[in-house]
Short mmCIF file of C-alpha atoms and ligand atoms in Angstrom, two decimals:
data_model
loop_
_atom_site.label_atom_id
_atom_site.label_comp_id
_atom_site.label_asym_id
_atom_site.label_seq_id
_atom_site.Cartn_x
_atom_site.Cartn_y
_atom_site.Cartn_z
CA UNK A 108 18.29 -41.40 -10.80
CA UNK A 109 15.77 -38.55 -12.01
CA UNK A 110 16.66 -36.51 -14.81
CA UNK A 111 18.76 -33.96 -13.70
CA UNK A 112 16.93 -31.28 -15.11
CA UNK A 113 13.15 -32.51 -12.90
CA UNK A 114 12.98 -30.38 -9.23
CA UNK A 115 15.71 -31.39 -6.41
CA UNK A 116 13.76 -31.35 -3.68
CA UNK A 117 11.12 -33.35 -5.27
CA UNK A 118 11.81 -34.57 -8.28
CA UNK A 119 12.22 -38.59 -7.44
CA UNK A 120 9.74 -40.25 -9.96
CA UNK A 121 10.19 -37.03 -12.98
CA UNK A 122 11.53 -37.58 -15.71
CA UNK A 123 11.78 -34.23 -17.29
CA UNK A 124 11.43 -30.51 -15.77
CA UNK A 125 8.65 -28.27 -15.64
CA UNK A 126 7.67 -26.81 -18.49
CA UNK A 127 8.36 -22.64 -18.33
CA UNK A 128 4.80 -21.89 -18.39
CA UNK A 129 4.45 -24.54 -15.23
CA UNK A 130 7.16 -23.31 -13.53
CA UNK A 131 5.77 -19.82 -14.00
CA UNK A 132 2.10 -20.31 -12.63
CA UNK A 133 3.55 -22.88 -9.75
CA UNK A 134 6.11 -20.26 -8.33
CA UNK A 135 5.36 -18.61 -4.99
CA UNK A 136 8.41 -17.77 -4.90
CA UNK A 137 8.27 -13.92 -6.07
CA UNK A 138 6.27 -12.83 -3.11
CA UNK A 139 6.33 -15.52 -0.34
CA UNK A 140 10.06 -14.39 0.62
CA UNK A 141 8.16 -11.53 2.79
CA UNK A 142 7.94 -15.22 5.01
CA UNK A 143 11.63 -15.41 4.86
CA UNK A 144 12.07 -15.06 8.37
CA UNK A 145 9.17 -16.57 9.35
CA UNK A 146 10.05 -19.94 7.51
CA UNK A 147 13.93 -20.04 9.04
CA UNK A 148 12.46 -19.60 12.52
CA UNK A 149 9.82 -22.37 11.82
CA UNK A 150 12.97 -24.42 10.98
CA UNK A 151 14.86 -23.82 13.83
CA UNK A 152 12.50 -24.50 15.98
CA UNK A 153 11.78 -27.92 14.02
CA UNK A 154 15.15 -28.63 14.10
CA UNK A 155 15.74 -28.05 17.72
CA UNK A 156 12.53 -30.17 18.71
CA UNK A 157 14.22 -33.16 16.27
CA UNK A 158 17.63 -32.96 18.39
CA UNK A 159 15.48 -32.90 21.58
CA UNK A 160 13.80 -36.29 20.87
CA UNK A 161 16.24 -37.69 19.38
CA UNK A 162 15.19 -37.84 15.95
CA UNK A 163 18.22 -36.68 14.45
CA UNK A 164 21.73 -35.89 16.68
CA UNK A 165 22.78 -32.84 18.24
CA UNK A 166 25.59 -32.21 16.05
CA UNK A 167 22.90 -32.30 12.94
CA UNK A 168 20.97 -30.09 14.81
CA UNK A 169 23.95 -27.18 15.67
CA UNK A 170 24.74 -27.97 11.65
CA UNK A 171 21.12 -27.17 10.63
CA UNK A 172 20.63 -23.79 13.53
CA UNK A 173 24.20 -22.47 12.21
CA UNK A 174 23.53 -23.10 8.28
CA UNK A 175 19.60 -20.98 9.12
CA UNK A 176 21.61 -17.83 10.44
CA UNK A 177 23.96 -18.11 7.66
CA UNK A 178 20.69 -18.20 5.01
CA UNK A 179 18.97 -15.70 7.14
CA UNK A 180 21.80 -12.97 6.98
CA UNK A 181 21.93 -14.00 3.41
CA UNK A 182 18.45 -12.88 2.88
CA UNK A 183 18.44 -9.62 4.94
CA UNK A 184 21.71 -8.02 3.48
CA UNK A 185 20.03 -8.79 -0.32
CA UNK A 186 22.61 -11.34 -1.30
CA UNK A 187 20.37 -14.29 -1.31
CA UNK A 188 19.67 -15.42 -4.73
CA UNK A 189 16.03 -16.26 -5.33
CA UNK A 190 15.35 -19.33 -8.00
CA UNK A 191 11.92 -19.65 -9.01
CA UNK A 192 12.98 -23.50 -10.15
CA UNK A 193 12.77 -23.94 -5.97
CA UNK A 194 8.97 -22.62 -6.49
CA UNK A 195 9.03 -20.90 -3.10
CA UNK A 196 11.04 -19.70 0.12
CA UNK A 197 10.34 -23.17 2.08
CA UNK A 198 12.97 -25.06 -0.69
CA UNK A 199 14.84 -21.80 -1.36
CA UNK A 200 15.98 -21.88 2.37
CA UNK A 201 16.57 -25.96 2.43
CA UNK A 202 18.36 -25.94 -0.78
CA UNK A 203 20.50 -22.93 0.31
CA UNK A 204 21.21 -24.62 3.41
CA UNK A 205 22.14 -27.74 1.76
CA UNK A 206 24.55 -25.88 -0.28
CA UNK A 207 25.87 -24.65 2.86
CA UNK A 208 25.93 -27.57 5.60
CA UNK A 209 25.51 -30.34 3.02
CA UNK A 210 24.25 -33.61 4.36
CA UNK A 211 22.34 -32.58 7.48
CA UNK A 212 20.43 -30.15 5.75
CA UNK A 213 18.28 -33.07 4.07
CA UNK A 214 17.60 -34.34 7.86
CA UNK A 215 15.62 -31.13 8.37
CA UNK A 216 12.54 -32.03 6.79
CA UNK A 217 11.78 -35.31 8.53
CA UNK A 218 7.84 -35.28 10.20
CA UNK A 219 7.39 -32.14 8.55
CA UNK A 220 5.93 -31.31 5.58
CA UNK A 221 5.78 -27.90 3.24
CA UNK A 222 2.04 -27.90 4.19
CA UNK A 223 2.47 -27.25 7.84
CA UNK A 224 5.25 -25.47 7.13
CA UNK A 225 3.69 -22.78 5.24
CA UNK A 226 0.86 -22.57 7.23
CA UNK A 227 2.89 -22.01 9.98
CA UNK A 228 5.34 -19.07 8.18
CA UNK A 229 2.13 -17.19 7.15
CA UNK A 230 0.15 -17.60 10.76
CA UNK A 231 3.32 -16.27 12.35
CA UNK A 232 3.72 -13.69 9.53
CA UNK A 233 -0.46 -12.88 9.83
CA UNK A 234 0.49 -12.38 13.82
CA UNK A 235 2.81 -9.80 13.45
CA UNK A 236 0.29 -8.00 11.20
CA UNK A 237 -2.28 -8.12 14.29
CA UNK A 238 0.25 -6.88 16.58
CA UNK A 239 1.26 -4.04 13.86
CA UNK A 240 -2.52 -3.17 13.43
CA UNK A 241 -2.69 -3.32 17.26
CA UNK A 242 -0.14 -0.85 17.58
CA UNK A 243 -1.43 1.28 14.90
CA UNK A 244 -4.46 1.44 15.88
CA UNK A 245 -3.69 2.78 19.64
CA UNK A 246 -1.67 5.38 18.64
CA UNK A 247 -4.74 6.81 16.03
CA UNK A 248 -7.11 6.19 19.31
CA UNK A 249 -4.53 8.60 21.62
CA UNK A 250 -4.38 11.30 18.50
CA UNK A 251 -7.76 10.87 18.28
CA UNK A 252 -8.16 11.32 22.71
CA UNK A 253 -6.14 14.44 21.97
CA UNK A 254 -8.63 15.83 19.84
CA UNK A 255 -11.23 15.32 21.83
CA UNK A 256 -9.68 16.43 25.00
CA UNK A 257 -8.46 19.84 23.47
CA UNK A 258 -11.91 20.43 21.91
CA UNK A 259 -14.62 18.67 24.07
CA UNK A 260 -16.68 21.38 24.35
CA UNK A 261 -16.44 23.34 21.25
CA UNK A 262 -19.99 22.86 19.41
CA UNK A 263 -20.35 22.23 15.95
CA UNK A 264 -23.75 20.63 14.00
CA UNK A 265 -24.10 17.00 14.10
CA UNK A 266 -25.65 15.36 11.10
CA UNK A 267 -28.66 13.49 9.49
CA UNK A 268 -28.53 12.55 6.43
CA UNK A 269 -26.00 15.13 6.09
CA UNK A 270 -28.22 17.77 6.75
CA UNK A 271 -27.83 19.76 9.83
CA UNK A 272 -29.49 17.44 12.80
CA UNK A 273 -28.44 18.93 16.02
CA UNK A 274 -25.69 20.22 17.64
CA UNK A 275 -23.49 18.35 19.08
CA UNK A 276 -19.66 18.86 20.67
CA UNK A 277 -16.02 18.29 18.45
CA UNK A 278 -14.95 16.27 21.01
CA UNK A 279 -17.97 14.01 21.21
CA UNK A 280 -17.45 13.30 17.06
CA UNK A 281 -13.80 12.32 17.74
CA UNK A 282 -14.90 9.91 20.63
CA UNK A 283 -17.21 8.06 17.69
CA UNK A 284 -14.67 7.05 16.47
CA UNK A 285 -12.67 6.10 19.51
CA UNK A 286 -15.46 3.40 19.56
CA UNK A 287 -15.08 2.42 16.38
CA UNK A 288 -11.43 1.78 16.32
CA UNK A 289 -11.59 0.55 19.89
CA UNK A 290 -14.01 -2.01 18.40
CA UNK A 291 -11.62 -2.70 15.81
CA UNK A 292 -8.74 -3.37 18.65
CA UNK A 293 -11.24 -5.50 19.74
CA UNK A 294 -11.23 -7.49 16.98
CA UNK A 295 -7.79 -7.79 16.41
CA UNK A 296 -7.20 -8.99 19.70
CA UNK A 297 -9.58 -11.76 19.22
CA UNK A 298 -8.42 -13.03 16.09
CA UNK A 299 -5.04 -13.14 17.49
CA UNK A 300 -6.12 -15.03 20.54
CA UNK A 301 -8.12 -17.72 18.52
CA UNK A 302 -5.36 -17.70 15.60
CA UNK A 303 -2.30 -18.36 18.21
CA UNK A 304 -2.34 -22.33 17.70
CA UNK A 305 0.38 -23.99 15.65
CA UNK A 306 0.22 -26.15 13.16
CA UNK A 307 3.67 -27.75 12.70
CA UNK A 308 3.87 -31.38 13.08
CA UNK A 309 0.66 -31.49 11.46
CA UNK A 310 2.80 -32.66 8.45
CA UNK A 311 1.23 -33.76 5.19
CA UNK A 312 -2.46 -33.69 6.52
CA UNK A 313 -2.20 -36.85 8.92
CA UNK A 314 0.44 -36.23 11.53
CA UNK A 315 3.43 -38.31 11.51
CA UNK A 316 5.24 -41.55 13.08
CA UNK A 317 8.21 -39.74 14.43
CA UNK A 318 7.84 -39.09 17.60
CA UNK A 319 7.83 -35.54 17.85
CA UNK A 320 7.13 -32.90 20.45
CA UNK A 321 4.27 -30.33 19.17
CA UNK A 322 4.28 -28.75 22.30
CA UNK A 323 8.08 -27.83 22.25
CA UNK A 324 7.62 -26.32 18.28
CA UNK A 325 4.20 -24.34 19.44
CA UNK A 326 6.10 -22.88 22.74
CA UNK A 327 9.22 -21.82 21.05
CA UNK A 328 7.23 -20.22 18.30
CA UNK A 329 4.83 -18.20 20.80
CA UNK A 330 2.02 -20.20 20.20
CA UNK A 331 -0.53 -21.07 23.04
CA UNK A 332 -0.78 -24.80 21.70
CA UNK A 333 -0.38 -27.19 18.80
CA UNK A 334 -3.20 -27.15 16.51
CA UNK A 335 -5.30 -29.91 17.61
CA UNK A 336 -6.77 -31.56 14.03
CA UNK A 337 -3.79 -32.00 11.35
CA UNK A 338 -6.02 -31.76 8.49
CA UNK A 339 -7.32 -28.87 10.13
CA UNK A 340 -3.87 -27.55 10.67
CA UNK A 341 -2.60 -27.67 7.15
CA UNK A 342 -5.57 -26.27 5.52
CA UNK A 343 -7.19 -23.65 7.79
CA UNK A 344 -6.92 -20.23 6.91
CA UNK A 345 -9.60 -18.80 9.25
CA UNK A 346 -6.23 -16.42 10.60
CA UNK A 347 -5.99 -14.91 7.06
CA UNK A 348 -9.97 -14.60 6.77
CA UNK A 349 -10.36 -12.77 10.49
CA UNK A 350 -7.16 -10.90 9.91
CA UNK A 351 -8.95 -9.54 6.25
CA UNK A 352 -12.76 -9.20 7.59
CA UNK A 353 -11.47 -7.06 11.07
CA UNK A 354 -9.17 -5.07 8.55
CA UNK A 355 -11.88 -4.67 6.10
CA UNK A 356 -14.16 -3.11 8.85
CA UNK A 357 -11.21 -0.96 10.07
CA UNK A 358 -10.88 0.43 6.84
CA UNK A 359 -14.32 0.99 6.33
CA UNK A 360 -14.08 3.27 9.34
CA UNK A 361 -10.91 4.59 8.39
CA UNK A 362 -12.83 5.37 4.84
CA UNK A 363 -15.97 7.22 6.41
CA UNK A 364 -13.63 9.42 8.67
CA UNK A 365 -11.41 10.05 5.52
CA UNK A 366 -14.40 11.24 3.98
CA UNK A 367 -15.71 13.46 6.43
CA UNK A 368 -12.29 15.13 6.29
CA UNK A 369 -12.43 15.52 2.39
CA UNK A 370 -15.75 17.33 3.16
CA UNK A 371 -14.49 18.97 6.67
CA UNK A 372 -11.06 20.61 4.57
CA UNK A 373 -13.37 22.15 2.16
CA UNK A 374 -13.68 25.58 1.13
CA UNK A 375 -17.39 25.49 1.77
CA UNK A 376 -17.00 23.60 5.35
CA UNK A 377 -13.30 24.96 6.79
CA UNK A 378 -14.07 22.48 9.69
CA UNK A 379 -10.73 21.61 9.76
CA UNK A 380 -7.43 22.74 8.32
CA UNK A 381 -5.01 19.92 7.42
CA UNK A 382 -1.16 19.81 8.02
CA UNK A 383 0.95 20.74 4.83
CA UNK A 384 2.60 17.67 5.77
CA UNK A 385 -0.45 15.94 5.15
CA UNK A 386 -1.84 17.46 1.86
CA UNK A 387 -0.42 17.83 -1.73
CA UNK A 388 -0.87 20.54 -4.04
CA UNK A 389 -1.99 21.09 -7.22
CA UNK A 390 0.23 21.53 -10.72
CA UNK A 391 -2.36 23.84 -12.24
CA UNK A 392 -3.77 25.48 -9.63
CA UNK A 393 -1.52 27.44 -7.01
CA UNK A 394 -4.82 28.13 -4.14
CA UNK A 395 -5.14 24.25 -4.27
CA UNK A 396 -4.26 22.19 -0.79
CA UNK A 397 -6.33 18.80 -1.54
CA UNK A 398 -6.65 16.10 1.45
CA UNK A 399 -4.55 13.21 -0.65
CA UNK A 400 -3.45 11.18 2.45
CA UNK A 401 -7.81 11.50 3.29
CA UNK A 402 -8.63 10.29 -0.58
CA UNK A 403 -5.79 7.65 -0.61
CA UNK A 404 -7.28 6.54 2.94
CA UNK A 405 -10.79 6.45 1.68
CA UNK A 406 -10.06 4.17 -1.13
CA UNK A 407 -7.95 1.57 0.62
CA UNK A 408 -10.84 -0.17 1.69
CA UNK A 409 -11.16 -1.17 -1.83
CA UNK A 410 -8.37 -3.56 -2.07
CA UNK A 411 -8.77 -4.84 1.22
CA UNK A 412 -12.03 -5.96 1.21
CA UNK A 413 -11.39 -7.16 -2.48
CA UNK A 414 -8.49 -9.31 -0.79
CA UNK A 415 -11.34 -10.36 1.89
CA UNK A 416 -13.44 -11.51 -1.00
CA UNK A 417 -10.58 -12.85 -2.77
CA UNK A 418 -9.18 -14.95 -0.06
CA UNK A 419 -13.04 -16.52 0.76
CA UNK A 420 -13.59 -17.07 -2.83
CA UNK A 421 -10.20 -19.20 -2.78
CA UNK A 422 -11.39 -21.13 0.17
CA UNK A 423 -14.41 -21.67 -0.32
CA UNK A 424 -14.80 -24.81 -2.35
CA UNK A 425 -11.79 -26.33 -1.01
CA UNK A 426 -11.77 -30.56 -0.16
CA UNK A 427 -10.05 -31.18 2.64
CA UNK A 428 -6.64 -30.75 3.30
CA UNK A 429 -4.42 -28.78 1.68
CA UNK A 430 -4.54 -27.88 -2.39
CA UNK A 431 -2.39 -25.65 -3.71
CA UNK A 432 -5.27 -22.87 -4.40
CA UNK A 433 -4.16 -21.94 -0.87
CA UNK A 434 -0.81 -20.34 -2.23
CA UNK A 435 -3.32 -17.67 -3.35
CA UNK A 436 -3.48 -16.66 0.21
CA UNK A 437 -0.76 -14.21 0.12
CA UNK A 438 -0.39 -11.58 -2.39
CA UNK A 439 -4.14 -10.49 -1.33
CA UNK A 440 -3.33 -10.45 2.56
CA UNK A 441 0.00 -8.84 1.71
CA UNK A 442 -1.41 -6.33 -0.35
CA UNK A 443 -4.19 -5.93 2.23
CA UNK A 444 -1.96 -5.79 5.23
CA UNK A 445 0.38 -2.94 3.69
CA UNK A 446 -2.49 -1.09 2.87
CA UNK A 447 -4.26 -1.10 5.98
CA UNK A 448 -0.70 0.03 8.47
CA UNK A 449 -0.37 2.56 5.79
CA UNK A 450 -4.02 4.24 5.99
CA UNK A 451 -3.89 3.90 9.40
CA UNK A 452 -0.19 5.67 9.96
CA UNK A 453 -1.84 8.35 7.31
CA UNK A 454 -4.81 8.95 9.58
CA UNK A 455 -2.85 9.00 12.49
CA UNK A 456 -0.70 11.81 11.39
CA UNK A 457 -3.31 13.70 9.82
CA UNK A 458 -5.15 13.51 13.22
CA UNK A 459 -2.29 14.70 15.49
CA UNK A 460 -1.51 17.50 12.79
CA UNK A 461 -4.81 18.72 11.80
CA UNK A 462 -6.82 21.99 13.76
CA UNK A 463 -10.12 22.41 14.06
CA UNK A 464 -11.66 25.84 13.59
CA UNK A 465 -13.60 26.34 16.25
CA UNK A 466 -14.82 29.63 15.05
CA UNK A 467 -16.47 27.86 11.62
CA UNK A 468 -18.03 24.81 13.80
CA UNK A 469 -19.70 27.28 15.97
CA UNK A 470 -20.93 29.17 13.20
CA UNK A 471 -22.21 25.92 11.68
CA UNK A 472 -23.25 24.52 14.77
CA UNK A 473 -26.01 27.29 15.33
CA UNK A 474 -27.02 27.81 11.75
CA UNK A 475 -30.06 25.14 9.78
CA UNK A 476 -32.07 25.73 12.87
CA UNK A 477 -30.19 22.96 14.38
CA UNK A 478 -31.91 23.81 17.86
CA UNK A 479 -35.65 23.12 16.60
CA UNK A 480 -35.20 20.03 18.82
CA UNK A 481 -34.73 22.03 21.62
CA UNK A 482 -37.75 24.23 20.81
CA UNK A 483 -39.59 21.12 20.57
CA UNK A 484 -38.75 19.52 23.92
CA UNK A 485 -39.30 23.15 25.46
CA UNK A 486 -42.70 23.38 24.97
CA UNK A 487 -43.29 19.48 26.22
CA UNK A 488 -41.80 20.30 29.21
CA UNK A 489 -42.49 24.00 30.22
CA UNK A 490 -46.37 24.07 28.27
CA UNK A 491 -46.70 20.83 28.13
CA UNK A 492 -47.86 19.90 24.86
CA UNK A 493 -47.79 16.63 23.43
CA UNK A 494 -44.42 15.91 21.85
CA UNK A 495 -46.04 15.79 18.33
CA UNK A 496 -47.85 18.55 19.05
CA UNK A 497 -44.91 20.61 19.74
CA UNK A 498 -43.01 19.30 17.08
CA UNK A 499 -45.79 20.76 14.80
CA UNK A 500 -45.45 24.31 16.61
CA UNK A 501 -41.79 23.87 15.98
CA UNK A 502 -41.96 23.11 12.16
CA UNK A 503 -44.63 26.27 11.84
CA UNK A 504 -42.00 28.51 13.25
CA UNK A 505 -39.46 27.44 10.98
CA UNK A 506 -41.01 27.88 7.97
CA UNK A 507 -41.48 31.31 9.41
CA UNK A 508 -37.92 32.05 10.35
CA UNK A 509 -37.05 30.45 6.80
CA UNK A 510 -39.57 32.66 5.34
CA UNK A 511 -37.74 36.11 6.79
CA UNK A 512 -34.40 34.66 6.43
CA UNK A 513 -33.41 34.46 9.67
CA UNK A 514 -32.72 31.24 12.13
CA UNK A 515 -34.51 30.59 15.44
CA UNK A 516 -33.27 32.49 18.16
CA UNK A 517 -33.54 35.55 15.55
CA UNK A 518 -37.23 35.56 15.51
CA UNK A 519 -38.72 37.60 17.56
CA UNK A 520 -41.63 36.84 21.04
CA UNK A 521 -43.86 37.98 18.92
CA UNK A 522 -43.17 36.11 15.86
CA UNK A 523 -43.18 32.98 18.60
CA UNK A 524 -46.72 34.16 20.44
CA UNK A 525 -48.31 34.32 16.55
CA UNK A 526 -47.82 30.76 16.38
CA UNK A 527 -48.57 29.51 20.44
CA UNK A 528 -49.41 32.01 22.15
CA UNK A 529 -48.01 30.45 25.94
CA UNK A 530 -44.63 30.94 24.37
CA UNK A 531 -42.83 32.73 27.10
CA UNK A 532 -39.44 34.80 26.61
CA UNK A 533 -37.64 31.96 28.55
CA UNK A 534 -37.99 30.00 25.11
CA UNK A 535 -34.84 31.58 23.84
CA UNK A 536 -32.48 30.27 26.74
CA UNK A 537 -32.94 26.33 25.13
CA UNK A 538 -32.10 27.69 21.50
CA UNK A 539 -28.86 28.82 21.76
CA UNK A 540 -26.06 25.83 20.95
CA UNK A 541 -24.42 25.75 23.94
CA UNK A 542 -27.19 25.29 26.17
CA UNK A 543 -28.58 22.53 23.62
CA UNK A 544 -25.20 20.52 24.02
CA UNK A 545 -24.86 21.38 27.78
CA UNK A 546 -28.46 19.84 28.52
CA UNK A 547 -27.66 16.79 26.67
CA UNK A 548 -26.41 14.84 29.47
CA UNK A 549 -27.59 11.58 29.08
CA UNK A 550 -25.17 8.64 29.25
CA UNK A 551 -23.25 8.35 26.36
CA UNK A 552 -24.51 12.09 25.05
CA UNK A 553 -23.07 15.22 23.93
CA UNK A 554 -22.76 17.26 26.93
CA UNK A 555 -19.12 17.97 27.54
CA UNK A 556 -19.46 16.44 31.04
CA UNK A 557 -20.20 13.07 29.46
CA UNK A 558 -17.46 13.54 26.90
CA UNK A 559 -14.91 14.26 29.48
CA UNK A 560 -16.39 10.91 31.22
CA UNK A 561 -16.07 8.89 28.46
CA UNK A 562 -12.32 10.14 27.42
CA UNK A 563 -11.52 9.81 30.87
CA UNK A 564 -12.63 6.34 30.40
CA UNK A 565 -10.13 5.47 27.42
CA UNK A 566 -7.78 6.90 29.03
CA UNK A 567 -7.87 4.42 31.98
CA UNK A 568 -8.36 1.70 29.07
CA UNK A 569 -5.16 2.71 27.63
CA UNK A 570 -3.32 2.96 30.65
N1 LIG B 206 4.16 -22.51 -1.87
C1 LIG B 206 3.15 -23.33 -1.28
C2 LIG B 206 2.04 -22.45 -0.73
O1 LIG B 206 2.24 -21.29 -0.65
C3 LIG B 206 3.74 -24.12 -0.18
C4 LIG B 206 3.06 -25.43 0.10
C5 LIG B 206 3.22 -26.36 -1.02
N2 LIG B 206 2.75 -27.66 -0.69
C6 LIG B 206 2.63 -28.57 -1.61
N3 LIG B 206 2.22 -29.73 -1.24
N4 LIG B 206 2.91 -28.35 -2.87
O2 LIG B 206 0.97 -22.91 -0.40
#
């Protein structure tokens, strides 16, 4: 008989126990019960597919399903008590249960091993972070549809390089990133439908001689299918990696609209005014309202694309099946999934509260000669001069208007006829910003007629 200080669950051939330090960098235990629930219904389902061909009896079975809701209600009202000498929440739950049913609970690991087993607690756990970021990211999309709607034909400048471009409409800046995060929904969905096979009854890495019923565990568990390779099974973690990289682009968009609203909520800009509910003041300064929730937002990307890196650099060398590197799978995704509902319940709030100022866009909007486009195109298409040409003419006339201080539509015909002399009066119709954004009507353009099309659009999407 082993030592009775050497692991219960595993502990056959040891003589002695771990030492502290061992037991310390070996424990998964600390963060891996967020799989808590995860691992009992993985069990149950096990269980219930053992009874059902006949590898262990019925009674063993209603033993084992009665002794997991006991564990489980342990666990959720806080009076479970975690050992980190039963490394992680797989044995923490058997032992538990053992302590609780006694013999049948050692019946519940047969064809099964804590390789498949964990990979199937953290796909199931990764799935209900897709569906979360799902959900999260519809609801930004609508507050994002209702700032577009309310403001898709207020004008405001679109930017280059952050310098003044051309003007474009609010509502057509919120729909960019309708796209964007509609991309991202994209990719969530299609991580979830390629992650949604299950790997129990994979076992170790080579399947097992009991004959059990993968099909029954993958159905009960919502899975499309058993997992078709068990060496595959037990050490893929492809679901983690798309779950991080589709995150890690979500927060990068996430980041750069963060970081328009820093600039947006600024004295200098007044774009926007934030919610109090979404800003924090200052301890020194009583004017201050800064954009926290935008900063905060910003910087998550940080940490989850670290945990993106993190996760690849784990795998990356990996021999087939599993080795225990892949317990460093997840405190990153963990961190990275809490981090990315968070941001994006932050920007969803901070889009429903905020207002625009439509007053300061339009301002901005027809300031930086941000119709010298229009100018441009005018005289191709009512003097028809060579767009290069024309773009010349344009540039001469404003480094005259900058030259007097004024912008375009203040110079005068005559400051226009010293320049080209077929300038005709008509010229100041195209410079003012609303014409600019009505006459850009292309397909997928500024106009508000296309904006309305294209929220229209999501709207169908979403219904
Ligand atoms: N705690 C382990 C993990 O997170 C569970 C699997 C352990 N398997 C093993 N053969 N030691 O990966």
């Amino acid at each position: 008989m082993a030592d009775k200080t050497s692991n219960q669950m595993w502990g056959g051939r040891f003589a002695a126990g771990p030492d502290a330090i061992m037991e310390a960098i070996n424990a998964s235990i600390g963060y891996d019960q967020r799989m808590a629930a995860q691992d009992i219904a993985g069990s149950r389902a096990h269980a219930a597919m053992l009874a059902a061909t006949g590898v262990i009896s019925d009674s063993d079975a209603e033993a084992i399903r009665e002794g997991l809701l006991t564990v489980l209600s342990e666990i959720e009202s806080g009076t479970f008590r975690f050992s980190t000498a039963l490394e992680d929440i797989h044995m923490n739950v058997e032992a538990r249960l053992k302590e609780i049913i006694g013999e049948p609970a050692g019946r519940l690991h047969t064809g099964r091993s804590r390789n498949d087993q964990v990979a199937t607690d953290f796909k199931l756990w990764v799935r209900d972070q897709l569906d979360a970021a799902e959900t999260g990211l519809l609801a930004l999309i609508r507050a994002l549809l209702g700032q577009a709607e309310a403001g898709a034909d207020w004008v405001m400048p679109g930017f280059t390089h952050l310098q003044t471009a051309q003007p474009v409409t609010w509502g057509h800046h919120m729909m960019a990133y309708v796209e964007m995060f509609g991309r991202d929904l994209g990719r969530v969905r299609d991580a979830r439908a390629r992650m949604n096979e299950c790997p129990l009854g994979a076992a170790a890495l080579a399947g097992t001689s009991f004959p059990i019923d993968r099909e029954m565990t993958a159905s009960a568990l919502g899975f499309d299918r058993p997992a078709a390779n068990s060496l595959d099974a037990v050490s893929d973690r492809d679901f983690a990696l798309e779950f991080l990289g589709a995150a890690s682009i979500c927060a990068m968009h996430l980041s750069r609209f963060a970081e328009e609203l820093v600039i947006w909520s600024s004295a200098q800009f007044r774009f926007v005014t934030l919610s109090d509910r979404f800003s924090t003041g200052s301890s020194i300064m009583p004017q201050k309202k800064n954009p926290d929730a935008a900063e905060l937002i910003r910087a998550k990307v940080g940490r989850i694309f670290g945990a993106n890196t993190a996760l690849m650099m784990v795998m990356k060398g990996l021999p087939l099946a599993y080795s225990k590197d892949m317990q460093e799978d997840k405190e990153q995704v963990f961190d990275a999934a809490d981090s990315l509902m968070l941001a994006l319940a932050a920007m969803e709030g901070m889009v429903r509260d905020m207002s625009a100022n439509r007053t300061s866009l339009a301002a901005a909007a027809g300031s930086g000669f941000s119709t010298a486009t229009d100018l441009a195109d005018w005289l191709v298409r009512v003097l028809n001069l060579p767009f290069r040409d024309a773009h010349h003419v344009t540039g001469t006339l404003v480094a005259l208007a900058e030259r007097k201080g004024c912008d375009l539509p203040d110079l005068t015909l005559a400051d226009m006829q010293s320049v080209h002399d077929a300038i005709t009066a008509d010229v100041f119709d195209v410079l003012g910003v609303d014409n600019s954004v009505n006459s850009r009507t292309s397909y997928g353009g500024t106009a508000p007629a296309q904006v309305r099309a294209q929220i229209a659009a999501w709207q169908d999407r979403l219904r």
